């Protein structure tokens, strides 16, 4: 095996990223944030650590960056709180952990990993997930940690309405503020992780696709690892991530062919705006999206880095 | 099209159903409960109503029967409450609704249908789902409605321990108290629904496979409709229901072949005990399980009824 057969890709959400709203200095901040998270994940792979630890490091860096809708930058829900979702999956043994609607936890993806490794369950929700976190020694962060002027202003604008709003978009019906990472490590193991703060002003304890194994997050050494960002409900109903895995496993398609069918044909047909990042067992990376843009970055098998927002 | 091309199957959970614990009179009660629920669903199909309404009627009958772990018969959680999950999916348009961890709602499957039809979301959890239910005019049932001596005794036995316990089993690690239905209506539309009260003494807001579209519940007119019952975590990680659909769609397998691979090979390999009911677009029904028994019943295309517990 190639001694440096490692590769990684990350995303910071997709959507209608209007160029006129993205000033040159803000664009630079996004690109720097993506690059730093990408390098944090890649550094783990270079140390011959696992792809699971690499996606964890990359997603934690994105959660800690207030620009992205996850962790510190999570949006405000209908009652002015931050309810976050995250999931992680290991392609080696198909072990997975997911947390839905948890509050006051700095890095929800780290809690998802603890659920994967320290609980008998895959998916824990809301208050119960918070209790599990406390039992596992997670620090409880005050609400203030999650306060950012930008998110607060977004919420103030719509909080007395029935609207909910997504990140990175002017259209209130899109829901694409999500971060994620996929990686291949030196032992040939794939992993995927996804984290999100959901929709501004969201109500009713809505669970999107991000934390659903097979929909927004999936990893399997025999096929690929995937993290999605898009209109969560349509991604859920389409079981997007596992669909790509099955097109590879059962139909013999390449990663690129499978991504093309799912993102540019099946999702487009039902109005499912968004995108995903994917890596296969050979280290091929795809980052397809059918929205105007997707915050994304990768370092391929050759060590070549790419950081982009638009097509 | 055959004017009576209708068929339905239901389940009331799988597991290690020890024959010595099932007295003849109790066995008769189970069989009668299954038959009544089956006939409630079949009556809807005979009136030329939709498969969605048929699975709804069958699952509501099972929820209202205290013998089954769903609705009225839901088990007690760690704090002596009833937290229920349900999902429903329509194979015609892939619309779906799911509710996780809701309390004090008589028929969680009816709430799942309201989420499918009256909300912009697919999956709502806990308190938020309850608020949505109230807004939709659902009656709030007192805790007493869900009190059954049998479930209370099960909980008392383990409530001061860290154990959780499943229905229909002596092994505390199994989690198979679930009900479900799948149906084909006269217009060729498939539908699936699943409902559960989870595990006795469960903690941490655990979400199983039942409500996860693609894992415990899935329906697609082009392939099949499926409702699962089994070790939820392993069914979640295996994306069981959508896996069967993909084996049919992408590999050209029959429903029987796909069920055999998933239930008797893939799940067995990882220790995923349980089973499922499945119906394809041609009305073929499969009810495979790798556990000792599965409460199940069907009426096939020829109108022939079968109600069974063991192999």
XYZ file of C-alpha atoms in Angstrom:
622
model
C 0.000 0.000 0.000
C 1.096 3.524 -0.741
C 2.531 4.766 2.562
C 0.677 8.055 2.206
C -2.663 6.878 0.749
C -4.618 9.447 2.714
C -7.241 11.985 1.642
C -9.854 14.220 3.203
C -12.742 16.493 2.209
C -14.876 18.878 4.257
C -17.897 21.097 3.731
C -19.314 24.111 5.518
C -22.802 24.024 4.021
C -24.460 24.591 0.661
C -27.102 26.982 -0.583
C -27.844 30.128 -2.494
C -24.678 31.926 -1.531
C -25.356 35.328 -3.067
C -22.012 36.777 -4.235
C -23.162 40.341 -3.433
C -23.616 39.424 0.240
C -20.210 37.852 0.480
C -17.738 40.729 0.761
C -14.134 39.999 -0.212
C -13.014 40.118 3.421
C -15.821 37.807 4.581
C -15.099 35.428 1.708
C -11.464 35.340 2.826
C -12.559 34.499 6.390
C -14.660 31.589 5.111
C -11.835 30.277 2.949
C -9.362 30.548 5.833
C -11.807 28.781 8.173
C -12.235 25.941 5.696
C -8.480 25.652 5.119
C -7.722 25.533 8.833
C -10.332 22.838 9.494
C -9.102 20.836 6.508
C -5.512 21.006 7.724
C -6.560 20.006 11.258
C -8.076 16.838 9.833
C -5.220 16.172 7.444
C -2.648 16.513 10.242
C -4.356 13.603 12.036
C -4.130 11.437 8.908
C -0.452 12.325 8.415
C 0.273 11.070 11.937
C -1.202 7.730 10.837
C -4.149 8.213 13.140
C -7.619 7.016 12.141
C -10.000 8.562 9.634
C -12.534 8.756 12.488
C -10.172 10.994 14.458
C -9.461 13.025 11.324
C -13.117 13.816 10.570
C -13.605 14.535 14.262
C -10.749 17.080 14.271
C -11.986 18.773 11.086
C -15.605 19.009 12.244
C -14.583 20.258 15.706
C -12.593 23.058 14.036
C -15.696 24.013 12.018
C -17.890 23.807 15.155
C -15.490 26.153 16.975
C -15.612 28.700 14.130
C -18.561 31.121 14.563
C -18.893 31.514 10.779
C -20.383 28.046 10.358
C -23.797 26.865 11.580
C -22.617 24.211 14.040
C -21.261 24.356 17.572
C -20.353 27.945 18.491
C -21.941 29.355 15.344
C -25.229 27.455 15.730
C -28.345 29.461 14.887
C -31.052 30.471 17.383
C -34.207 28.364 17.539
C -37.747 29.651 18.127
C -37.191 30.175 21.865
C -33.735 31.705 21.536
C -31.803 28.548 22.348
C -29.298 26.533 20.333
C -30.307 22.962 19.541
C -27.599 21.057 17.732
C -27.346 17.759 15.852
C -24.263 15.701 14.983
C -23.326 12.229 13.770
C -20.196 10.201 13.157
C -19.720 6.815 11.473
C -16.771 4.483 11.144
C -16.587 2.582 7.844
C -14.425 -0.182 9.330
C -17.065 -1.689 11.633
C -20.140 0.398 10.718
C -20.243 1.724 14.287
C -22.107 5.014 14.523
C -23.177 7.641 17.036
C -25.647 10.495 16.655
C -27.115 13.223 18.817
C -30.233 15.277 18.051
C -31.378 18.573 19.538
C -28.738 18.866 22.242
C -27.971 22.221 23.898
C -24.980 23.666 25.774
C -22.432 21.170 24.474
C -19.389 22.798 22.849
C -18.680 20.061 20.302
C -21.736 17.956 19.457
C -19.613 15.762 17.147
C -17.489 14.760 20.143
C -20.683 13.772 21.949
C -21.724 11.723 18.889
C -18.371 9.924 19.130
C -18.936 9.248 22.847
C -22.376 7.810 22.031
C -20.762 5.562 19.417
C -18.099 4.327 21.809
C -19.544 4.591 25.324
C -23.244 3.812 24.946
C -25.195 0.792 23.736
C -27.151 3.091 21.445
C -26.700 4.857 18.126
C -28.999 7.868 18.469
C -29.786 9.945 21.572
C -32.056 12.989 21.644
C -32.475 16.297 23.488
C -32.465 16.248 27.305
C -31.535 12.571 27.475
C -28.507 13.189 25.268
C -27.528 16.095 27.519
C -27.742 13.860 30.602
C -25.563 11.267 28.904
C -23.047 14.018 28.068
C -22.901 15.146 31.688
C -22.446 11.559 32.853
C -19.541 11.254 30.390
C -17.905 14.343 31.893
C -18.669 16.780 29.076
C -18.366 20.406 30.113
C -21.681 22.288 30.127
C -21.229 25.556 28.226
C -23.335 28.607 29.135
C -25.763 29.954 26.516
C -23.441 32.957 26.133
C -20.779 30.788 24.527
C -23.127 30.248 21.586
C -24.115 33.912 21.281
C -22.943 35.569 18.084
C -24.190 38.975 16.885
C -24.778 37.711 13.365
C -26.983 34.780 14.424
C -28.859 36.926 16.935
C -29.672 39.474 14.228
C -30.883 36.675 11.921
C -33.197 35.448 14.651
C -34.485 38.914 15.670
C -35.537 39.495 12.109
C -37.931 36.546 12.002
C -38.531 35.466 15.584
C -42.098 36.745 15.798
C -43.055 35.051 12.561
C -43.727 31.486 11.567
C -40.729 31.552 9.259
C -37.582 29.626 9.691
C -34.414 30.523 7.932
C -31.385 28.812 6.795
C -27.887 29.642 6.746
C -26.086 30.756 3.585
C -29.245 31.633 1.726
C -31.743 34.345 1.044
C -34.566 31.883 0.476
C -36.190 30.991 3.783
C -37.169 27.530 2.574
C -33.619 26.249 2.304
C -31.906 24.553 5.203
C -28.292 24.094 4.479
C -26.211 25.385 7.342
C -24.257 22.244 8.081
C -20.619 21.183 8.346
C -19.075 17.814 7.648
C -15.984 15.804 6.821
C -15.058 12.506 5.164
C -11.641 10.867 5.171
C -9.569 7.847 4.156
C -6.740 6.846 6.472
C -3.533 4.970 5.862
C -5.107 1.634 6.867
C -7.819 1.991 4.237
C -10.518 2.929 6.727
C -13.213 5.431 5.783
C -15.127 7.715 8.162
C -17.762 10.460 7.949
C -19.054 13.114 10.349
C -21.701 15.852 10.129
C -22.767 18.621 12.536
C -25.394 21.362 12.383
C -27.263 23.986 14.346
C -30.334 23.514 12.169
C -32.593 26.339 11.036
C -32.965 29.817 12.548
C -36.256 30.024 14.447
C -36.894 26.269 14.121
C -39.692 24.771 16.197
C -41.135 21.446 17.231
C -37.865 19.598 17.832
C -37.317 19.061 14.106
C -34.694 16.440 13.241
C -33.052 16.822 9.836
C -30.963 14.438 7.791
C -27.573 15.284 9.308
C -27.798 12.864 12.215
C -29.645 10.123 10.403
C -27.312 7.264 9.498
C -27.886 6.522 5.803
C -29.434 9.921 5.046
C -26.985 12.724 5.937
C -24.061 10.632 7.185
C -22.732 7.204 6.159
C -19.424 5.358 5.960
C -18.588 1.839 4.800
C -15.074 0.637 3.927
C -16.497 -1.455 1.086
C -17.969 1.556 -0.714
C -17.591 5.154 0.457
C -17.994 7.776 3.195
C -20.459 10.648 2.786
C -21.581 13.820 4.568
C -24.532 15.792 3.184
C -25.746 19.379 3.368
C -29.066 20.403 1.908
C -32.814 20.460 2.246
C -32.895 17.965 5.117
C -36.412 16.626 4.637
C -35.793 15.681 1.008
C -32.415 14.153 1.848
C -34.100 12.114 4.610
C -36.843 10.774 2.360
C -34.250 9.931 -0.312
C -31.860 8.145 2.096
C -29.182 10.002 0.116
C -25.910 8.766 1.613
C -26.843 5.081 1.633
C -28.301 5.402 -1.870
C -24.858 6.356 -3.189
C -23.281 3.470 -1.280
C -25.828 1.023 -2.777
C -25.349 2.333 -6.323
C -21.653 1.503 -5.926
C -22.170 -1.831 -4.145
C -25.103 -3.234 -6.111
C -24.884 -1.517 -9.498
C -21.114 -1.311 -9.797
C -21.104 2.438 -10.452
C -18.096 4.633 -9.741
C -18.348 7.206 -6.953
C -18.633 9.934 -9.574
C -21.462 8.176 -11.448
C -23.353 7.464 -8.221
C -22.997 11.077 -7.023
C -24.156 12.362 -10.376
C -27.332 10.255 -10.356
C -28.244 11.131 -6.767
C -27.312 14.836 -6.615
C -27.880 15.997 -10.194
C -30.769 13.721 -11.199
C -32.768 12.197 -8.315
C -32.524 15.148 -5.911
C -33.062 17.751 -8.633
C -36.209 15.904 -9.746
C -37.835 16.334 -6.313
C -36.460 19.841 -5.664
C -33.897 18.630 -3.155
C -31.376 21.479 -3.166
C -27.964 20.897 -1.638
C -24.847 18.829 -2.004
C -22.474 16.423 -0.348
C -18.867 15.400 0.018
C -17.864 11.811 -0.689
C -14.724 9.720 -0.699
C -14.409 6.126 -1.846
C -12.146 3.301 -0.710
C -9.616 4.215 -3.419
C -9.378 7.787 -2.213
C -11.408 9.350 -5.029
C -13.164 12.506 -3.814
C -16.398 13.983 -5.161
C -18.014 17.218 -3.938
C -21.202 17.577 -6.031
C -23.913 20.177 -5.343
C -26.985 21.385 -7.233
C -27.224 24.681 -5.324
C -25.466 27.900 -6.266
C -22.516 27.173 -4.043
C -21.111 24.901 -1.366
C -18.356 25.795 1.080
C -15.910 22.971 0.519
C -12.288 21.904 0.602
C -10.213 18.802 0.009
C -6.704 17.399 0.040
C -6.479 14.525 -2.432
C -4.241 11.425 -2.579
C -1.512 13.475 -4.286
C -1.554 15.968 -1.408
C -3.112 18.698 -3.576
C -5.343 21.144 -1.711
C -8.452 22.877 -3.080
C -10.712 25.331 -1.185
C -13.818 26.654 -2.947
C -17.251 28.227 -2.544
C -18.706 28.568 -6.050
C -18.590 26.253 -9.055
C -55.614 -4.368 -13.232
C -57.149 -7.027 -11.048
C -60.042 -5.263 -9.267
C -59.040 -6.776 -5.929
C -55.244 -6.602 -6.149
C -54.891 -5.749 -2.486
C -52.757 -7.280 0.265
C -51.586 -6.453 3.775
C -49.177 -7.729 6.420
C -48.671 -6.689 10.043
C -46.303 -7.506 12.905
C -46.475 -7.168 16.662
C -42.766 -7.530 17.405
C -40.100 -10.222 17.221
C -37.827 -11.799 19.782
C -37.159 -14.773 21.982
C -40.771 -15.624 22.599
C -40.370 -18.431 25.138
C -43.214 -20.887 24.583
C -43.363 -21.714 28.316
C -44.202 -18.082 29.137
C -46.956 -17.930 26.567
C -49.937 -19.717 28.108
C -52.586 -21.023 25.705
C -55.046 -18.323 26.737
C -52.463 -15.548 26.351
C -51.412 -16.947 22.987
C -55.026 -16.824 21.903
C -55.279 -13.184 22.992
C -52.225 -12.309 20.891
C -53.560 -14.147 17.864
C -56.948 -12.457 18.224
C -55.298 -9.051 18.591
C -53.261 -9.612 15.451
C -56.283 -10.842 13.500
C -58.409 -7.861 14.524
C -55.706 -5.364 13.552
C -55.142 -7.159 10.253
C -58.851 -7.089 9.447
C -59.072 -3.390 10.370
C -56.404 -2.634 7.784
C -57.842 -4.999 5.182
C -61.307 -3.429 5.513
C -59.810 -0.096 4.454
C -58.265 -1.692 1.361
C -61.528 -3.412 0.469
C -63.268 -0.024 0.477
C -60.736 1.061 -2.158
C -59.135 3.453 0.296
C -55.386 4.033 0.277
C -52.659 1.745 1.559
C -51.585 4.642 3.802
C -54.978 4.613 5.499
C -54.863 0.816 5.719
C -51.512 0.671 7.534
C -52.720 3.506 9.738
C -55.854 1.576 10.740
C -53.905 -1.618 11.428
C -51.212 0.094 13.498
C -53.783 2.120 15.456
C -55.551 -1.140 16.375
C -52.238 -2.554 17.627
C -51.489 0.697 19.525
C -54.878 0.472 21.231
C -54.259 -3.124 22.320
C -52.397 -3.261 25.666
C -50.688 -6.532 24.684
C -48.371 -4.814 22.219
C -45.553 -2.398 23.049
C -46.931 0.691 21.300
C -49.573 3.260 22.225
C -51.592 2.037 25.220
C -49.287 -0.924 25.816
C -46.061 1.118 25.691
C -43.442 0.178 28.262
C -42.271 2.414 31.138
C -39.045 4.341 30.682
C -36.426 5.054 33.374
C -38.526 7.774 35.014
C -41.832 5.910 34.810
C -43.108 7.704 31.703
C -44.070 6.400 28.272
C -42.005 7.736 25.398
C -43.237 6.524 22.053
C -41.931 6.531 18.474
C -43.827 6.091 15.201
C -43.356 6.578 11.475
C -45.394 6.304 8.297
C -44.343 6.477 4.643
C -46.271 6.653 1.404
C -44.686 4.794 -1.519
C -46.519 6.877 -4.119
C -44.728 10.187 -3.455
C -42.144 9.132 -0.850
C -43.765 11.470 1.664
C -43.002 10.478 5.246
C -43.656 11.529 8.826
C -42.006 10.390 12.031
C -42.220 11.198 15.725
C -39.642 10.290 18.392
C -40.001 10.178 22.156
C -43.485 11.652 22.401
C -45.629 11.201 25.534
C -49.370 11.338 26.271
C -50.516 10.869 22.664
C -52.960 7.973 22.203
C -51.925 7.037 18.658
C -48.380 8.105 17.790
C -48.823 6.757 14.247
C -51.646 9.243 13.696
C -49.287 12.005 14.823
C -46.673 10.713 12.359
C -49.305 11.007 9.612
C -50.109 14.583 10.704
C -46.390 15.432 10.551
C -46.268 13.970 7.038
C -49.266 15.951 5.874
C -49.439 19.095 7.996
C -45.826 20.056 8.669
C -42.903 21.001 6.450
C -40.811 18.420 8.270
C -40.317 14.661 8.305
C -39.134 14.014 11.861
C -40.154 15.768 15.088
C -38.891 14.861 18.554
C -40.046 14.864 22.196
C -41.544 18.078 23.599
C -41.573 19.807 20.223
C -43.537 16.936 18.700
C -45.979 17.146 21.604
C -46.478 20.878 20.994
C -47.121 20.209 17.317
C -49.678 17.561 18.297
C -51.510 19.990 20.562
C -51.518 22.618 17.816
C -53.051 20.012 15.491
C -55.820 19.370 17.993
C -54.624 15.995 19.256
C -56.163 15.006 22.577
C -53.672 14.869 25.469
C -54.107 11.564 27.278
C -53.324 11.307 31.014
C -50.446 9.042 32.115
C -53.064 6.670 33.547
C -54.272 5.770 30.064
C -50.900 4.141 29.414
C -50.769 2.309 32.768
C -50.940 -1.465 32.452
C -50.187 -3.833 35.346
C -47.966 -6.010 33.184
C -45.735 -3.158 31.997
C -45.557 -1.673 35.498
C -44.391 -4.992 36.925
C -41.731 -5.251 34.181
C -40.458 -1.808 35.108
C -40.549 -2.353 38.895
C -38.338 -5.372 38.447
C -35.479 -3.414 36.898
C -36.102 0.247 37.591
C -33.328 0.662 40.137
C -30.789 -0.978 37.883
C -28.939 0.129 34.790
C -30.695 -2.561 32.774
C -33.213 -2.009 30.080
C -35.497 -4.698 28.901
C -37.328 -5.544 25.829
C -40.614 -6.840 25.117
C -41.205 -10.452 24.118
C -37.879 -11.654 25.386
C -36.035 -12.946 28.394
C -32.723 -11.526 27.224
C -32.364 -7.947 28.411
C -30.247 -6.981 25.400
C -33.018 -7.472 22.851
C -35.305 -4.642 21.868
C -38.122 -5.894 19.793
C -41.391 -4.627 21.133
C -42.665 -2.923 18.021
C -45.742 -3.046 15.803
C -46.030 -2.322 12.108
C -47.957 -2.758 8.901
C -47.345 -2.728 5.140
C -49.978 -2.732 2.414
C -50.694 -2.576 -1.312
C -53.882 -0.824 -2.381
C -56.028 -1.159 -5.448
C -54.239 1.706 -7.220
C -50.885 -0.027 -6.859
C -49.697 2.240 -4.051
C -47.529 0.851 -1.263
C -47.317 2.167 2.319
C -45.562 1.255 5.568
C -45.993 2.249 9.214
C -44.211 1.350 12.451
C -44.876 2.230 16.111
C -43.147 1.376 19.380
C -42.884 2.165 23.064
C -39.182 1.333 23.053
C -37.404 -0.470 25.884
C -38.507 -0.843 29.490
C -36.389 1.435 31.707
C -34.803 3.169 28.695
C -32.788 6.317 29.336
C -31.133 9.171 27.532
C -33.822 9.787 24.912
C -32.704 6.822 22.838
C -34.061 6.753 19.271
C -34.263 3.318 17.642
C -34.742 2.303 14.042
C -38.554 2.342 13.993
C -38.911 6.022 13.171
C -35.910 6.303 10.918
C -36.949 6.412 7.263
C -34.798 3.831 5.457
C -33.932 1.888 8.612
C -37.123 0.654 10.334
C -39.710 2.037 7.906
C -39.659 2.556 4.128
C -42.075 2.512 1.191
C -41.521 3.095 -2.513
C -43.998 2.108 -5.242
C -41.118 1.132 -7.503
C -39.825 -1.525 -5.106
C -41.472 -2.420 -1.802
C -42.835 -1.334 1.593
C -41.164 -2.506 4.813
C -41.634 -2.319 8.600
C -38.938 -3.759 10.877
C -38.790 -5.085 14.419
C -35.525 -6.019 16.030
C -32.343 -4.869 17.691
C -32.811 -1.217 16.734
C -29.188 -0.119 16.824
C -28.076 -2.828 14.403
C -31.040 -2.172 12.108
C -30.148 1.548 12.123
C -26.505 1.000 11.239
C -27.538 -1.445 8.490
C -30.193 0.875 6.965
C -32.227 -2.340 6.707
C -35.424 -1.251 4.949
C -33.719 0.802 2.248
C -31.123 -1.920 1.754
C -33.886 -4.326 0.690
C -35.347 -1.678 -1.623
C -31.904 -1.105 -3.224
C -31.247 -4.825 -3.688
C -34.469 -4.965 -5.693
C -33.937 -1.696 -7.595
C -30.225 -1.950 -8.344
C -29.488 -5.672 -8.310
C -32.763 -6.921 -9.734
C -33.405 -9.332 -6.851
C -36.874 -10.549 -5.938
C -38.363 -9.438 -2.619
C -37.727 -12.909 -1.226
C -34.071 -12.930 -2.293
C -33.485 -9.427 -0.914
C -35.139 -10.296 2.426
C -33.094 -13.473 2.667
C -29.780 -11.646 2.179
C -30.602 -8.864 4.642
C -32.372 -10.799 7.428
C -30.737 -14.220 7.238
C -27.239 -13.249 6.095
C -26.237 -9.612 6.723
C -28.103 -9.118 10.014
C -27.166 -12.555 11.357
C -23.496 -11.814 10.632
C -23.519 -8.774 12.945
C -25.835 -10.294 15.581
C -28.822 -8.213 14.514
C -31.712 -10.235 15.901
C -35.206 -9.495 14.639
C -37.335 -9.512 11.545
C -39.516 -7.497 9.230
C -42.622 -7.552 7.087
C -42.370 -6.611 3.430
C -44.655 -6.328 0.439
C -43.626 -5.576 -3.135
C -45.407 -3.769 -5.953
C -46.791 -7.081 -7.215
C -48.325 -7.909 -3.855
C -45.795 -10.558 -2.827
C -45.461 -10.685 0.952
C -42.417 -11.773 2.958
C -42.253 -11.956 6.770
C -38.680 -13.127 7.524
C -37.163 -13.188 11.028
C -33.970 -14.618 12.514
C -35.299 -14.606 16.097
C -37.272 -17.420 17.737
C -40.585 -15.906 16.815
C -42.348 -12.881 15.389
C -45.968 -11.937 15.985
C -47.242 -11.584 12.451
C -50.240 -11.859 10.150
C -51.103 -11.324 6.507
C -53.881 -11.432 3.968
C -52.424 -12.127 0.532
C -53.608 -11.271 -2.986
C -55.854 -14.347 -3.016
C -57.534 -13.145 0.195
C -55.935 -15.946 2.252
C -55.295 -15.065 5.899
C -52.413 -16.326 8.058
C -51.736 -15.422 11.712
C -48.597 -16.811 13.385
C -46.099 -16.425 16.211
C -43.494 -19.162 15.728
C -41.849 -20.546 12.599
